[in-house]
PDB file of C-alpha atoms in Angstrom:
ATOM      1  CA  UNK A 240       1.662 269.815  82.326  1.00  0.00           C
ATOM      2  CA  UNK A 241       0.603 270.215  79.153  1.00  0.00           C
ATOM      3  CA  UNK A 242      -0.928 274.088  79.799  1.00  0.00           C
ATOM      4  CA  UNK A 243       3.059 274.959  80.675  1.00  0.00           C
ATOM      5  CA  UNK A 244       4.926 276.677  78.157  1.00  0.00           C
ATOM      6  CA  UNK A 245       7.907 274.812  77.222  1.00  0.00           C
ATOM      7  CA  UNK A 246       9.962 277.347  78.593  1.00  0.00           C
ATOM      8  CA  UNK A 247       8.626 277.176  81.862  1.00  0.00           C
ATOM      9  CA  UNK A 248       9.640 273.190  81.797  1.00  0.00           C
ATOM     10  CA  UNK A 249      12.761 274.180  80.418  1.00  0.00           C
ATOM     11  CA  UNK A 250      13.779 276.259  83.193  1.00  0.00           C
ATOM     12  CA  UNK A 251      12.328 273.891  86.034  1.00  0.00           C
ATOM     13  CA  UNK A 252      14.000 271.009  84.615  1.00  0.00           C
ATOM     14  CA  UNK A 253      17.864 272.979  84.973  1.00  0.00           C
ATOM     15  CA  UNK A 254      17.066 274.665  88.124  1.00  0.00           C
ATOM     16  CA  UNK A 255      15.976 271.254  89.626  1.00  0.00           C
ATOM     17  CA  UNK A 256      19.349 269.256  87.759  1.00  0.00           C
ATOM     18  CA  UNK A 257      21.084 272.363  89.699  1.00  0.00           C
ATOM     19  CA  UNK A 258      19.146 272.067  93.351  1.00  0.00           C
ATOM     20  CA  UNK A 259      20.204 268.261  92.576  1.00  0.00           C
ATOM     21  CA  UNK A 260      23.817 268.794  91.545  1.00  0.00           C
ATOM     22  CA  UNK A 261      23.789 270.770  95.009  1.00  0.00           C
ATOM     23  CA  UNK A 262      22.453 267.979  97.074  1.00  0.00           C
ATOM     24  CA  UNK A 263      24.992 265.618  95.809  1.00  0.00           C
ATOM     25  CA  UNK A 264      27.530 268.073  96.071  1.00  0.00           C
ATOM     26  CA  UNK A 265      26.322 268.505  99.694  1.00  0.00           C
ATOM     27  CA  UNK A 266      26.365 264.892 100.450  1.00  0.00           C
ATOM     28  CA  UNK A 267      29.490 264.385  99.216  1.00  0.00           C
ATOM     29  CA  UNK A 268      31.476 266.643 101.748  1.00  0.00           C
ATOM     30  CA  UNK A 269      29.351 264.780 104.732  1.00  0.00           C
ATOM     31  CA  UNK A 270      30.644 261.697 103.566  1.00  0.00           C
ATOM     32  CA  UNK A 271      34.309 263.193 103.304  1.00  0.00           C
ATOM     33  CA  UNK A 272      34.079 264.620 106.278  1.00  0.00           C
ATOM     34  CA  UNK A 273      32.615 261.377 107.836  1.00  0.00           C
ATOM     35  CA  UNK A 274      35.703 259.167 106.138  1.00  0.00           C
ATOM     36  CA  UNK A 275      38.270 261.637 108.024  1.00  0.00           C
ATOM     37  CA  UNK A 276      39.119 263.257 104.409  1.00  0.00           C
ATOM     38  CA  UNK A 277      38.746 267.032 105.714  1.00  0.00           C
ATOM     39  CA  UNK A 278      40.893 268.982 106.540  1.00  0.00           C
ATOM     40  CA  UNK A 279      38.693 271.244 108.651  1.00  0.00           C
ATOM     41  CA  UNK A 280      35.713 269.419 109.941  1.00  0.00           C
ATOM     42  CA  UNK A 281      33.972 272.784 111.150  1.00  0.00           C
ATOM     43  CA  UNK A 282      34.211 274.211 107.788  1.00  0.00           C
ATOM     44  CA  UNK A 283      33.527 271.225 105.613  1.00  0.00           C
ATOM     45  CA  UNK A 284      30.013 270.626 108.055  1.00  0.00           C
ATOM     46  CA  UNK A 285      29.332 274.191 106.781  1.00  0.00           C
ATOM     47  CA  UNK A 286      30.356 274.001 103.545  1.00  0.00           C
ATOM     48  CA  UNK A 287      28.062 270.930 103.817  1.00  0.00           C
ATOM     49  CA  UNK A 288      25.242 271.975 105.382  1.00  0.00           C
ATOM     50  CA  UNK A 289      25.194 275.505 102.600  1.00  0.00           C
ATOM     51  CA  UNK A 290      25.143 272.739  99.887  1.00  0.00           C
ATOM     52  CA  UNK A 291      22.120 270.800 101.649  1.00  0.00           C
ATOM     53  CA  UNK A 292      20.314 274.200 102.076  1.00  0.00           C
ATOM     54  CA  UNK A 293      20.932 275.107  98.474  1.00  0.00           C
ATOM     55  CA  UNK A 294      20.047 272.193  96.735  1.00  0.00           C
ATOM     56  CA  UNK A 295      16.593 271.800  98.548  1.00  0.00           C
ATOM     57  CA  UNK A 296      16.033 275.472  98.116  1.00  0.00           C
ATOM     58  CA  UNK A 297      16.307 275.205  94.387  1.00  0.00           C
ATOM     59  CA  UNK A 298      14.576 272.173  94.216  1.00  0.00           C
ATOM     60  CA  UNK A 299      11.699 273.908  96.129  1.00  0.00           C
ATOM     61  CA  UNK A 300      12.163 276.939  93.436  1.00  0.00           C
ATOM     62  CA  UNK A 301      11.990 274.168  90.558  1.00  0.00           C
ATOM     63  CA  UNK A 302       8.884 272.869  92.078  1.00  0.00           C
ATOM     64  CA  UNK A 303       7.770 276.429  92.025  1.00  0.00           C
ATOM     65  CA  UNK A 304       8.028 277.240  88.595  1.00  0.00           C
ATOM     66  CA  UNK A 305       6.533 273.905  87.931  1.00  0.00           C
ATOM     67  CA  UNK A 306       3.516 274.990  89.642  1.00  0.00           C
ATOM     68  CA  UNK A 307       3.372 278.437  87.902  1.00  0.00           C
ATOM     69  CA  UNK A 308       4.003 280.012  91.596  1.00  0.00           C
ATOM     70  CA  UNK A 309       4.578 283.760  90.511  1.00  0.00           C
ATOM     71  CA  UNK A 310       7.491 283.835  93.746  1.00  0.00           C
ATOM     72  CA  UNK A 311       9.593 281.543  92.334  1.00  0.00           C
ATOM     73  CA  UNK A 312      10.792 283.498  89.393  1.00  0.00           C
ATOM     74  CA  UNK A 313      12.655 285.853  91.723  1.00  0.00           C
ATOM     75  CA  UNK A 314      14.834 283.768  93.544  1.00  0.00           C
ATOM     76  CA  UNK A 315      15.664 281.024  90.515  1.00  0.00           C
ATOM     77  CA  UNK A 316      16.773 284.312  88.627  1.00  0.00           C
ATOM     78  CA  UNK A 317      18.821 286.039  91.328  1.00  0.00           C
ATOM     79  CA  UNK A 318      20.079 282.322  91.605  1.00  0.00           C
ATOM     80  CA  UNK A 319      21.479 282.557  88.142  1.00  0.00           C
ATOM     81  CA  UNK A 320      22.844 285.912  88.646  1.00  0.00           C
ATOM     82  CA  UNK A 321      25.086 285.408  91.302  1.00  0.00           C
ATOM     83  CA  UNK A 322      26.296 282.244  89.492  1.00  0.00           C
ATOM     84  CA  UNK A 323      27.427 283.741  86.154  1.00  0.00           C
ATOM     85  CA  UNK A 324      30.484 285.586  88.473  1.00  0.00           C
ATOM     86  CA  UNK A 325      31.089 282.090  90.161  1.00  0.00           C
ATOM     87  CA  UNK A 326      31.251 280.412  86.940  1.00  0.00           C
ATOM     88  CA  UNK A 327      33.539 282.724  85.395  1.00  0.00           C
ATOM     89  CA  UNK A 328      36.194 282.320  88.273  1.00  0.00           C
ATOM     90  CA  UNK A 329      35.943 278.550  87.972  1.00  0.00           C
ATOM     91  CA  UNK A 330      36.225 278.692  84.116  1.00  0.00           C
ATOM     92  CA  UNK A 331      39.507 281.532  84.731  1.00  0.00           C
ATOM     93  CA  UNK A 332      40.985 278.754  87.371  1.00  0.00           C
ATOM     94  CA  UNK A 333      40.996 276.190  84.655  1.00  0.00           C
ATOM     95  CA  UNK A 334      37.959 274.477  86.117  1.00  0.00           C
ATOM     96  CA  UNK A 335      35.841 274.035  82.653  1.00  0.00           C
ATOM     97  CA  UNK A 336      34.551 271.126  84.494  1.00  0.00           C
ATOM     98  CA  UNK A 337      32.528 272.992  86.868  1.00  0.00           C
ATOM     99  CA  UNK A 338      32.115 277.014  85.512  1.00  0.00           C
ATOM    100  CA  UNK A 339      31.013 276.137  81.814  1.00  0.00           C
ATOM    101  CA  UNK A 340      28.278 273.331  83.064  1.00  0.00           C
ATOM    102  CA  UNK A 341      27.558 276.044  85.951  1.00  0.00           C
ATOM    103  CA  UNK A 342      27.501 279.134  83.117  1.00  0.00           C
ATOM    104  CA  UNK A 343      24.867 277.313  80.663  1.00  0.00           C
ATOM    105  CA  UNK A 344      23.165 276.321  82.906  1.00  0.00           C
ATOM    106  CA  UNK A 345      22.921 279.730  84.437  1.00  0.00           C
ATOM    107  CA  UNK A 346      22.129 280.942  80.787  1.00  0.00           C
ATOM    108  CA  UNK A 347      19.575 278.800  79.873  1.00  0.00           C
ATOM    109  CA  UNK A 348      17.388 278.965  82.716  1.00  0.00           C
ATOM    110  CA  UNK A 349      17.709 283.159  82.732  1.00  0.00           C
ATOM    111  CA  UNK A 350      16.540 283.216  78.676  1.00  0.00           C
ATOM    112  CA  UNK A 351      13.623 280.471  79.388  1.00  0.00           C
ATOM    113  CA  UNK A 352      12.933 282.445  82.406  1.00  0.00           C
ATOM    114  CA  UNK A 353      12.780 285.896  80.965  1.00  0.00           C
ATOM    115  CA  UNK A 354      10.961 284.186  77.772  1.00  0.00           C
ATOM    116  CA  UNK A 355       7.727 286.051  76.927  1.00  0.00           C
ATOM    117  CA  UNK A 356       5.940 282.837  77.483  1.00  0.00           C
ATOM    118  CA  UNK A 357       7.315 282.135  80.916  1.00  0.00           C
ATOM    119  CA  UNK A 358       6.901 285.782  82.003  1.00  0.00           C
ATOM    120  CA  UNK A 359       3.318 285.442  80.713  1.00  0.00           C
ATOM    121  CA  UNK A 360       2.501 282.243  82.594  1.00  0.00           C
ATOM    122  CA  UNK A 361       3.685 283.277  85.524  1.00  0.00           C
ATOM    123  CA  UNK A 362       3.128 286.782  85.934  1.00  0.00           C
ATOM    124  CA  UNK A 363      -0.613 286.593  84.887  1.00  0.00           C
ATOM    125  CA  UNK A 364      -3.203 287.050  86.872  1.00  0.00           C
ATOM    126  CA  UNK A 365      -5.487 283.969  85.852  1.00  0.00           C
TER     127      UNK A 365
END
């Protein structure tokens, strides 16, 4: 690992800590749902099942950038994108819990991402 910029471990590190964050968060409704806790089974196996998905998608993506895979830049950074908005209704709900974790995350990975460095290692052609 030691060819890797440090931005590119950076960003693998968070989007992996977020792919993880979305397994647990996953795992968490199946076990809800399996206690009786839900309200709506249907919706909570979905909600479950989108959380599984997620998580091992962005772990796959962390892996990815880990790897210097030039594909994985697009979807950790669309990723990011569509989490700012989700973080900023969470933070305007009153959950600073969940939004400002979600939000630096989100901006951290998008600056070490973007970095010259990271574009350079894994947009080159070597």
């Amino acid at each position: 690992m030691s060819n890797r910029p440090f931005t590119i471990v950076v960003a693998a590190a968070v989007v992996a800590l977020e792919g993880l964050t979305a397994l647990a968060l996953g795992g968490w409704v199946v076990y809800e749902t399996l206690l009786g806790a839900a309200g709506d089974v249907m919706s909570s196996l979905v909600l479950a099942v989108f959380g599984l998905a997620v998580g091992a998608g962005l772990l796959w993506v962390a892996w990815g950038i880990v790897q210097l895979m030039r594909w994985s830049r697009g979807p950790a950074v669309v990723t990011q994108i569509f989490a700012v908005p989700v973080a900023i209704t969470l933070m305007q709900a009153g959950q600073l819990g969940w939004g400002l974790p979600l939000i630096v995350g989100a901006g951290v990975i998008l600056v070490t991402l973007l970095a010259p460095p990271s574009t350079q290692a894994l947009m080159s052609d070597v």
